[in-house]
GROMACS .gro file of C-alpha atoms in nm:
model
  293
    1UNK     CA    1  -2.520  -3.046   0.502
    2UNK     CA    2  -2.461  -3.314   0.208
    3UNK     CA    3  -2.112  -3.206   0.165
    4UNK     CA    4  -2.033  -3.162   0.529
    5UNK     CA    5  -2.133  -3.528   0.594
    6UNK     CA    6  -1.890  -3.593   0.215
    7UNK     CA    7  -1.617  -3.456   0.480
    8UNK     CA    8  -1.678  -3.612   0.781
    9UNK     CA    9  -1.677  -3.989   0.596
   10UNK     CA   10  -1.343  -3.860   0.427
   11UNK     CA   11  -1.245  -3.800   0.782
   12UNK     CA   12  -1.322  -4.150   0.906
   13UNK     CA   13  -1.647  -4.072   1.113
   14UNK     CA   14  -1.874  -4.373   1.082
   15UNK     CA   15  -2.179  -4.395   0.939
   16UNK     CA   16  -2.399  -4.369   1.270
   17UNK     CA   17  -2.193  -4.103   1.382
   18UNK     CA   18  -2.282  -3.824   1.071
   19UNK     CA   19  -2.628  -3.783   1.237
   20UNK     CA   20  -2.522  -3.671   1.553
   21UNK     CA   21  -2.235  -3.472   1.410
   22UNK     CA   22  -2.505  -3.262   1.264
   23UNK     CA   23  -2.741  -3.224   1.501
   24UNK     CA   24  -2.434  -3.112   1.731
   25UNK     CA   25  -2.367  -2.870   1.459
   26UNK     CA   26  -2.737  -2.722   1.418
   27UNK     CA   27  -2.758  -2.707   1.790
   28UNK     CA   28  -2.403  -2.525   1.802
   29UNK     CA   29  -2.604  -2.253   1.561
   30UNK     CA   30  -2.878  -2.214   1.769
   31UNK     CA   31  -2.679  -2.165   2.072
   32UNK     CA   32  -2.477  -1.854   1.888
   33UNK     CA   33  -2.788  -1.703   1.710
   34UNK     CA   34  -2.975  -1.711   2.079
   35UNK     CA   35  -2.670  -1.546   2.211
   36UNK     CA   36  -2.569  -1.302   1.946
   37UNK     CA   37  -2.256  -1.463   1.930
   38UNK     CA   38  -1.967  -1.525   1.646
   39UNK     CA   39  -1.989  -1.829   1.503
   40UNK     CA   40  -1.633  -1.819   1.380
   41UNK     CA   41  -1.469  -1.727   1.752
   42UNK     CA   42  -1.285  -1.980   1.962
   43UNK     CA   43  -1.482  -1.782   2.274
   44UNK     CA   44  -1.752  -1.897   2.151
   45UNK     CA   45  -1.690  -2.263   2.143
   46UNK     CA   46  -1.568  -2.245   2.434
   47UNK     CA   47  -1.910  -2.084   2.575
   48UNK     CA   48  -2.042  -2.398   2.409
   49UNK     CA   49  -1.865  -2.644   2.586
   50UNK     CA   50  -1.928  -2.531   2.883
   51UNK     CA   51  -2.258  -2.497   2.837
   52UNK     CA   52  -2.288  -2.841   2.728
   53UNK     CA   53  -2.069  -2.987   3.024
   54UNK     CA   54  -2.382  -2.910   3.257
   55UNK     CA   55  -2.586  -3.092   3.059
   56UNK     CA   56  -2.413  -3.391   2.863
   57UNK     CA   57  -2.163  -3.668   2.979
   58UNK     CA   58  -1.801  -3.624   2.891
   59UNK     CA   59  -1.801  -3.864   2.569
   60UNK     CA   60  -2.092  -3.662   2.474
   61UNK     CA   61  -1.941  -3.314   2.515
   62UNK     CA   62  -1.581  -3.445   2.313
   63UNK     CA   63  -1.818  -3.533   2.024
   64UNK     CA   64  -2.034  -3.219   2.005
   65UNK     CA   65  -1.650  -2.997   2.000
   66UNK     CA   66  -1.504  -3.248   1.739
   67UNK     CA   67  -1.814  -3.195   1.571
   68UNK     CA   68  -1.783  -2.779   1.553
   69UNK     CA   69  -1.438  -2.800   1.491
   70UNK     CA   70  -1.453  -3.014   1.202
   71UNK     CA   71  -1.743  -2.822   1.105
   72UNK     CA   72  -1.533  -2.467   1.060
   73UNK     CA   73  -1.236  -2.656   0.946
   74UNK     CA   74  -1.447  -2.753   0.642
   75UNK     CA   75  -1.651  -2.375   0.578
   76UNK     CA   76  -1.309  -2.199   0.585
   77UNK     CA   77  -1.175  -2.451   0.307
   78UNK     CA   78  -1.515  -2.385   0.114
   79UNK     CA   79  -1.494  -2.036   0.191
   80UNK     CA   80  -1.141  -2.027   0.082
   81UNK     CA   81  -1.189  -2.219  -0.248
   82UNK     CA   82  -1.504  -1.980  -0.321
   83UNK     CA   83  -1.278  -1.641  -0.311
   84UNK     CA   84  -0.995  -1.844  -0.503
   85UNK     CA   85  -1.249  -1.882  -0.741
   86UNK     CA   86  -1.393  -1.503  -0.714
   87UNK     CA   87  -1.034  -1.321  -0.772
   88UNK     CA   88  -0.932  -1.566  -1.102
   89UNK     CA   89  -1.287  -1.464  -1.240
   90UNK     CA   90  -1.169  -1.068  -1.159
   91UNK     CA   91  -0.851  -1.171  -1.339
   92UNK     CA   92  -1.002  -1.273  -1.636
   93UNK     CA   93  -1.217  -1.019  -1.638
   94UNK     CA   94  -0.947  -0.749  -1.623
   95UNK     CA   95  -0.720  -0.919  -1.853
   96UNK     CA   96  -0.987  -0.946  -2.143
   97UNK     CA   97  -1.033  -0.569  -2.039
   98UNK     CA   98  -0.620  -0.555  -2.138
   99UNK     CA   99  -0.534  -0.350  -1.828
  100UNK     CA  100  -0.127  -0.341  -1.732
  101UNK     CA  101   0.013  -0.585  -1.470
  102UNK     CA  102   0.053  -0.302  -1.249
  103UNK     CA  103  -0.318  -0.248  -1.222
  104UNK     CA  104  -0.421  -0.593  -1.205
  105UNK     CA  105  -0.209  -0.681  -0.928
  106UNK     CA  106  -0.335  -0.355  -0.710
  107UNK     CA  107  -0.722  -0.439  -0.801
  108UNK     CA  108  -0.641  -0.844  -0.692
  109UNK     CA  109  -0.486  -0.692  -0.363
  110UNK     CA  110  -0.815  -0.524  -0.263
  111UNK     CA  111  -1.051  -0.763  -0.367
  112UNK     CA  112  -0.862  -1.013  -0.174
  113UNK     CA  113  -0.882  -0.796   0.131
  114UNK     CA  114  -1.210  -0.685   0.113
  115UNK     CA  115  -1.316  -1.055   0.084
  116UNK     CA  116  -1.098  -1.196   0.394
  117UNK     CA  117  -1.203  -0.835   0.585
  118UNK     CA  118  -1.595  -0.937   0.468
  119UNK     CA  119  -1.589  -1.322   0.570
  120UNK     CA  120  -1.895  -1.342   0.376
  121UNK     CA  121  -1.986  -1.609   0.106
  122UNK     CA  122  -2.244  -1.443  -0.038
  123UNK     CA  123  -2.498  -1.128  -0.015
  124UNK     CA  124  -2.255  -0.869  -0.062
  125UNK     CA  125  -2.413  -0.528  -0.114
  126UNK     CA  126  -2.292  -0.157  -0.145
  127UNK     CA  127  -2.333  -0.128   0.268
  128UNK     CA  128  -2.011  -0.384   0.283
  129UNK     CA  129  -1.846  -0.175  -0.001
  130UNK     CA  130  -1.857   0.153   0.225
  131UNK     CA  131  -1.800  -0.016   0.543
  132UNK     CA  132  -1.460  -0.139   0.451
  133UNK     CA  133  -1.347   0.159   0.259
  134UNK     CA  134  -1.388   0.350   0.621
  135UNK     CA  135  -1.241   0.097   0.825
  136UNK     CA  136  -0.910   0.097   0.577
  137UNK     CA  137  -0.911   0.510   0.635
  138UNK     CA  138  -1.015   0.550   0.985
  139UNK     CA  139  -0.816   0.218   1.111
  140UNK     CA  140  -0.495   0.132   0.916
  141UNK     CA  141  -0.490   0.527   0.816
  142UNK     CA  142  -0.408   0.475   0.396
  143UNK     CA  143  -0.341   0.753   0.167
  144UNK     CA  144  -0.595   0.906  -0.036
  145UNK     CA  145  -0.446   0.747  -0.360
  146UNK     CA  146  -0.459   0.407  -0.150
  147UNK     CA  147  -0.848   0.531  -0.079
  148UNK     CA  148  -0.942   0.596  -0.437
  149UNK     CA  149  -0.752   0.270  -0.611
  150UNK     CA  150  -0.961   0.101  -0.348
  151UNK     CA  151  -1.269   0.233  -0.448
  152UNK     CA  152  -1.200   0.140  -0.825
  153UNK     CA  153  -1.074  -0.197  -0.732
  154UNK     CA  154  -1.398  -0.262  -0.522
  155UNK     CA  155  -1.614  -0.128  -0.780
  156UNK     CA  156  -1.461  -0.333  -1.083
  157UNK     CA  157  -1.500  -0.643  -0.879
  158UNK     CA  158  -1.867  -0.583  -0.776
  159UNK     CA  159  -1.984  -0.476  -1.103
  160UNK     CA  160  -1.776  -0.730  -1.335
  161UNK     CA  161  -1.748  -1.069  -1.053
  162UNK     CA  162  -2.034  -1.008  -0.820
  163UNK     CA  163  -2.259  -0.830  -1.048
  164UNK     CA  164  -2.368  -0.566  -0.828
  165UNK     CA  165  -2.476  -0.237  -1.025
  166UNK     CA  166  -2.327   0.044  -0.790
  167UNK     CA  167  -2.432   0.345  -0.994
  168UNK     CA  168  -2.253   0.625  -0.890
  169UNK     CA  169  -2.273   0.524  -0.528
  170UNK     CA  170  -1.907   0.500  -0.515
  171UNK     CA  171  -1.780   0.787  -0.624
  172UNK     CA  172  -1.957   0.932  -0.304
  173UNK     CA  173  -1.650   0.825  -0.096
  174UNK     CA  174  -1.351   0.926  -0.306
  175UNK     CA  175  -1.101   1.144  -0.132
  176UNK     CA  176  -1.038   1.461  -0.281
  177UNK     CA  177  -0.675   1.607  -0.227
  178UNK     CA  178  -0.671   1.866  -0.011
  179UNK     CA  179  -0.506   2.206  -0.160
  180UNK     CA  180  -0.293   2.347   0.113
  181UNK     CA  181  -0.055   2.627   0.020
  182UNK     CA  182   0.257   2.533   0.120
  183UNK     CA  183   0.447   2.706   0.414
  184UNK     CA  184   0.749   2.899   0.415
  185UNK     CA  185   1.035   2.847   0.681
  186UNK     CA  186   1.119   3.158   0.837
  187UNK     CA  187   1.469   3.334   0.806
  188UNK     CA  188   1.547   3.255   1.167
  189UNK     CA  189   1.462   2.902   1.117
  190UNK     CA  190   1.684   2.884   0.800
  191UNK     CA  191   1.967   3.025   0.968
  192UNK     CA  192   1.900   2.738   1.230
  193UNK     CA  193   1.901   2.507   0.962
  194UNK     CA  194   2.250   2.606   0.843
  195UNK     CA  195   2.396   2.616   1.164
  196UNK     CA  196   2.368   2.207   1.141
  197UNK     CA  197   2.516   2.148   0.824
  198UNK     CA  198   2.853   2.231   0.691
  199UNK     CA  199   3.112   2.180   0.394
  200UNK     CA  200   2.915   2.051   0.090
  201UNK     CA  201   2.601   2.013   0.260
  202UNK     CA  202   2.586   2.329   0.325
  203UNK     CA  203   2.670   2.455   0.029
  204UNK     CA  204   2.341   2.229  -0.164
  205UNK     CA  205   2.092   2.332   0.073
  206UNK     CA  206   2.207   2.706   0.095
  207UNK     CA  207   2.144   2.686  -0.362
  208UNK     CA  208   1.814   2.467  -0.286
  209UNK     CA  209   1.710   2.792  -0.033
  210UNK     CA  210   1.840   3.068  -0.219
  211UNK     CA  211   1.779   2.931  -0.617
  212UNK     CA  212   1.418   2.791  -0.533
  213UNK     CA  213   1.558   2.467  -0.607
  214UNK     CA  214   1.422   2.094  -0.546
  215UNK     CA  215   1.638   1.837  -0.432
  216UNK     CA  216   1.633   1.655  -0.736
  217UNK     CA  217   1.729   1.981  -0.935
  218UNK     CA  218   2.031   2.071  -0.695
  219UNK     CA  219   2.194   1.705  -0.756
  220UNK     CA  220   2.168   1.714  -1.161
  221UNK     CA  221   2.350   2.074  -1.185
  222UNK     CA  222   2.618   2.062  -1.386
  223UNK     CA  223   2.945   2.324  -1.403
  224UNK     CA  224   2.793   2.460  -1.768
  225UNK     CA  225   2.434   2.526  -1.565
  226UNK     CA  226   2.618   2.788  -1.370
  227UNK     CA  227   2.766   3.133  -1.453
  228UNK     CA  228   2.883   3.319  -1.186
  229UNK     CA  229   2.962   3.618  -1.394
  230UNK     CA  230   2.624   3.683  -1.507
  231UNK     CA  231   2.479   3.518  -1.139
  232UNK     CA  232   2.269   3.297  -1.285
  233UNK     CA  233   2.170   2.955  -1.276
  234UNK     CA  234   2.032   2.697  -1.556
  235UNK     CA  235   1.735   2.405  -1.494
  236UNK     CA  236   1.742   2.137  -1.715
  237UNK     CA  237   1.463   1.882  -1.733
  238UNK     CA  238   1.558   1.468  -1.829
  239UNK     CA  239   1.557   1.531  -2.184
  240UNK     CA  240   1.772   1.808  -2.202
  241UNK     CA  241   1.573   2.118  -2.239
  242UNK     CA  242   1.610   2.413  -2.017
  243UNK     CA  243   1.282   2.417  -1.773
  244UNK     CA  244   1.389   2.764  -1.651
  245UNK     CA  245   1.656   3.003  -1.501
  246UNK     CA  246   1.723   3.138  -1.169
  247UNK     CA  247   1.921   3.386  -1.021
  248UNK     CA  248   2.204   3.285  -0.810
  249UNK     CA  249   2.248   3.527  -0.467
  250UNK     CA  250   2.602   3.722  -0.484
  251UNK     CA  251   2.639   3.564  -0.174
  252UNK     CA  252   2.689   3.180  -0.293
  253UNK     CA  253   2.895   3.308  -0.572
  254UNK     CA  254   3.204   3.291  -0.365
  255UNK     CA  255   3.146   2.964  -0.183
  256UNK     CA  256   3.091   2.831  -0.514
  257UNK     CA  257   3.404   2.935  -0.640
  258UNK     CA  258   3.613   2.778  -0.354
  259UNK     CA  259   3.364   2.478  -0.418
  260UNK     CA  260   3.509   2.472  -0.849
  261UNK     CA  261   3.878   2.401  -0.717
  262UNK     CA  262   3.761   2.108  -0.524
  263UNK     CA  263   3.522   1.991  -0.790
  264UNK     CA  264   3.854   2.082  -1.088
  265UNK     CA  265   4.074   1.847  -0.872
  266UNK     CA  266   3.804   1.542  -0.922
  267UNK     CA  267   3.741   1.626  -1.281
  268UNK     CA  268   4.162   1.577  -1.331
  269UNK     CA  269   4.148   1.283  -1.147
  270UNK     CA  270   3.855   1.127  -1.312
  271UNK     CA  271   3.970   1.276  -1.632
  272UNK     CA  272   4.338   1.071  -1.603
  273UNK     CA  273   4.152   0.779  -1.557
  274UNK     CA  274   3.923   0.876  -1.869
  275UNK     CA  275   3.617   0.855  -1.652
  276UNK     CA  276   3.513   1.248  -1.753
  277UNK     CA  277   3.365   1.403  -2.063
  278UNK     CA  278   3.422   1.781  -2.110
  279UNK     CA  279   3.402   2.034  -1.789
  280UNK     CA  280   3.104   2.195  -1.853
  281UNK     CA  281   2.915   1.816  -1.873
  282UNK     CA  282   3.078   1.783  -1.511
  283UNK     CA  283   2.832   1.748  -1.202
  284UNK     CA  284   2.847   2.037  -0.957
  285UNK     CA  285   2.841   1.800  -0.707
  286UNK     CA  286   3.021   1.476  -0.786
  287UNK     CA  287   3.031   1.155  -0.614
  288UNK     CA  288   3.312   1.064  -0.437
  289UNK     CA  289   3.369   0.706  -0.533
  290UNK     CA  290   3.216   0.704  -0.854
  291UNK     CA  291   3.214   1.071  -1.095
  292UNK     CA  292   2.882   1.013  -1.318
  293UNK     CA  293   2.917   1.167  -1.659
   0.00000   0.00000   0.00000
């Protein structure tokens, strides 16, 4: 209690006064560890209070609250300056370890977390470590990535900060991804589909269904990527390089061709205002305010 009564002289309680401070506090303990309550919980100093009103005159029960009060005010600041001091140890740890920004900044997250979830200052064991990584899935519902960078986070600061050997206790909870095949829309519930979309819209989703193409793919088409004589369509990854090639149903050839003299009429346009390359470097699709080349 030597820095508690440091506190409580900073805070202008007299000299006489630091005894009884304590004792108020020690009593305040006793009456939460006979009652299994929290000693942190503003329902339980209330309990207290009352309690004490039965059995203390008023001057006496006005001390004994200042008394908790100023009590918890001062183990949340030591509390608070201890885990301050906990996560700058875990970030020199993990920057002598030379791991990115990125990674630092996700393992300081859930160390900071786990510590304010915890409310502990000291005695933390693998029990804690398991209990929080189920109360982060089963209550605020996180991803399995989220799951697993916890675990590593959590395992890096026990092992490097706290000094806890875990083993290979942890890998126990990691989340394995389940593999689902994926499911396939039905022809009546594609043709449902289509019945909400028209014009251009149409037109991308009806290539994305019938080309096996992803969204992202559909949008980077450009006019050379498609030959309607031979029905086919061209992939390209990022770089450049053909990923693969698809065939293109007879039926979108058509609507693709109507599609070309509305696409030709932006390439002209853009192409006057020397915002176009060559026509086969043209998107499929085009913006409307701003033609990408």
């Amino acid at each position: 209690m030597k820095g508690f009564k440091e506190f409580l002289r900073v805070q202008g309680v007299s000299e006489k006064q630091l005894s009884h401070y304590v004792a108020w506090v020690m009593n305040y303990a006793d009456f939460c560890d006979d009652r299994h309550r929290d000693y942190w919980g503003e329902d339980s100093i209330q309990a207290y209070m009352k309690a004490s009103g039965r059995l203390n005159a008023e001057w006496k029960v006005s001390q004994a609250e200042d008394a908790v009060r100023q009590y918890i005010f001062w183990r949340k600041g030591q509390k608070e300056s201890l885990y301050v001091s906990l996560l700058k140890e875990l970030e020199k740890e993990m920057g002598a370890a030379a791991n990115s920004f990125k990674t630092l900044e996700a393992y300081m997250f859930w160390a900071e977390k786990f510590l304010l979830w915890s409310g502990k200052e000291r005695g933390w064991d693998f029990d804690d470590f398991r209990t929080f990584i189920k109360v982060i899935v089963a209550d605020q519902g996180v991803s399995i990535a989220s799951q697993n960078q916890a675990i590593s986070a959590l395992r890096c600061f026990f092992e490097k900060v706290l000094k806890v050997d875990l083993a290979s206790k942890p890998q126990t909870l990691r989340a394995k991804k389940l593999k689902v095949l994926p499911s396939i829309m039905s022809r009546e519930l594609i043709r449902e589909l289509f019945q909400y979309l028209e014009g251009v819209d149409l037109l991308l989703v009806k290539l994305m269904y019938g080309c096996g193409l992803r969204c992202g793919e559909v949008y980077k088409l450009r006019l050379g990527d498609v030959d309607l004589r031979k029905a086919m369509v061209r992939v390209m990854s990022d770089k450049g390089e053909m990923k693969r090639e698809v065939f293109l149903p007879k039926g979108l050839c058509l609507e693709l061709k109507r599609h070309l003299i509305f696409v030709k009429e932006l390439y002209l346009s853009d192409q006057g205002l020397g915002l176009s390359g060559g026509w086969e470097e043209y998107y499929l699709f085009p913006s409307l305010s701003l033609s990408r080349v």
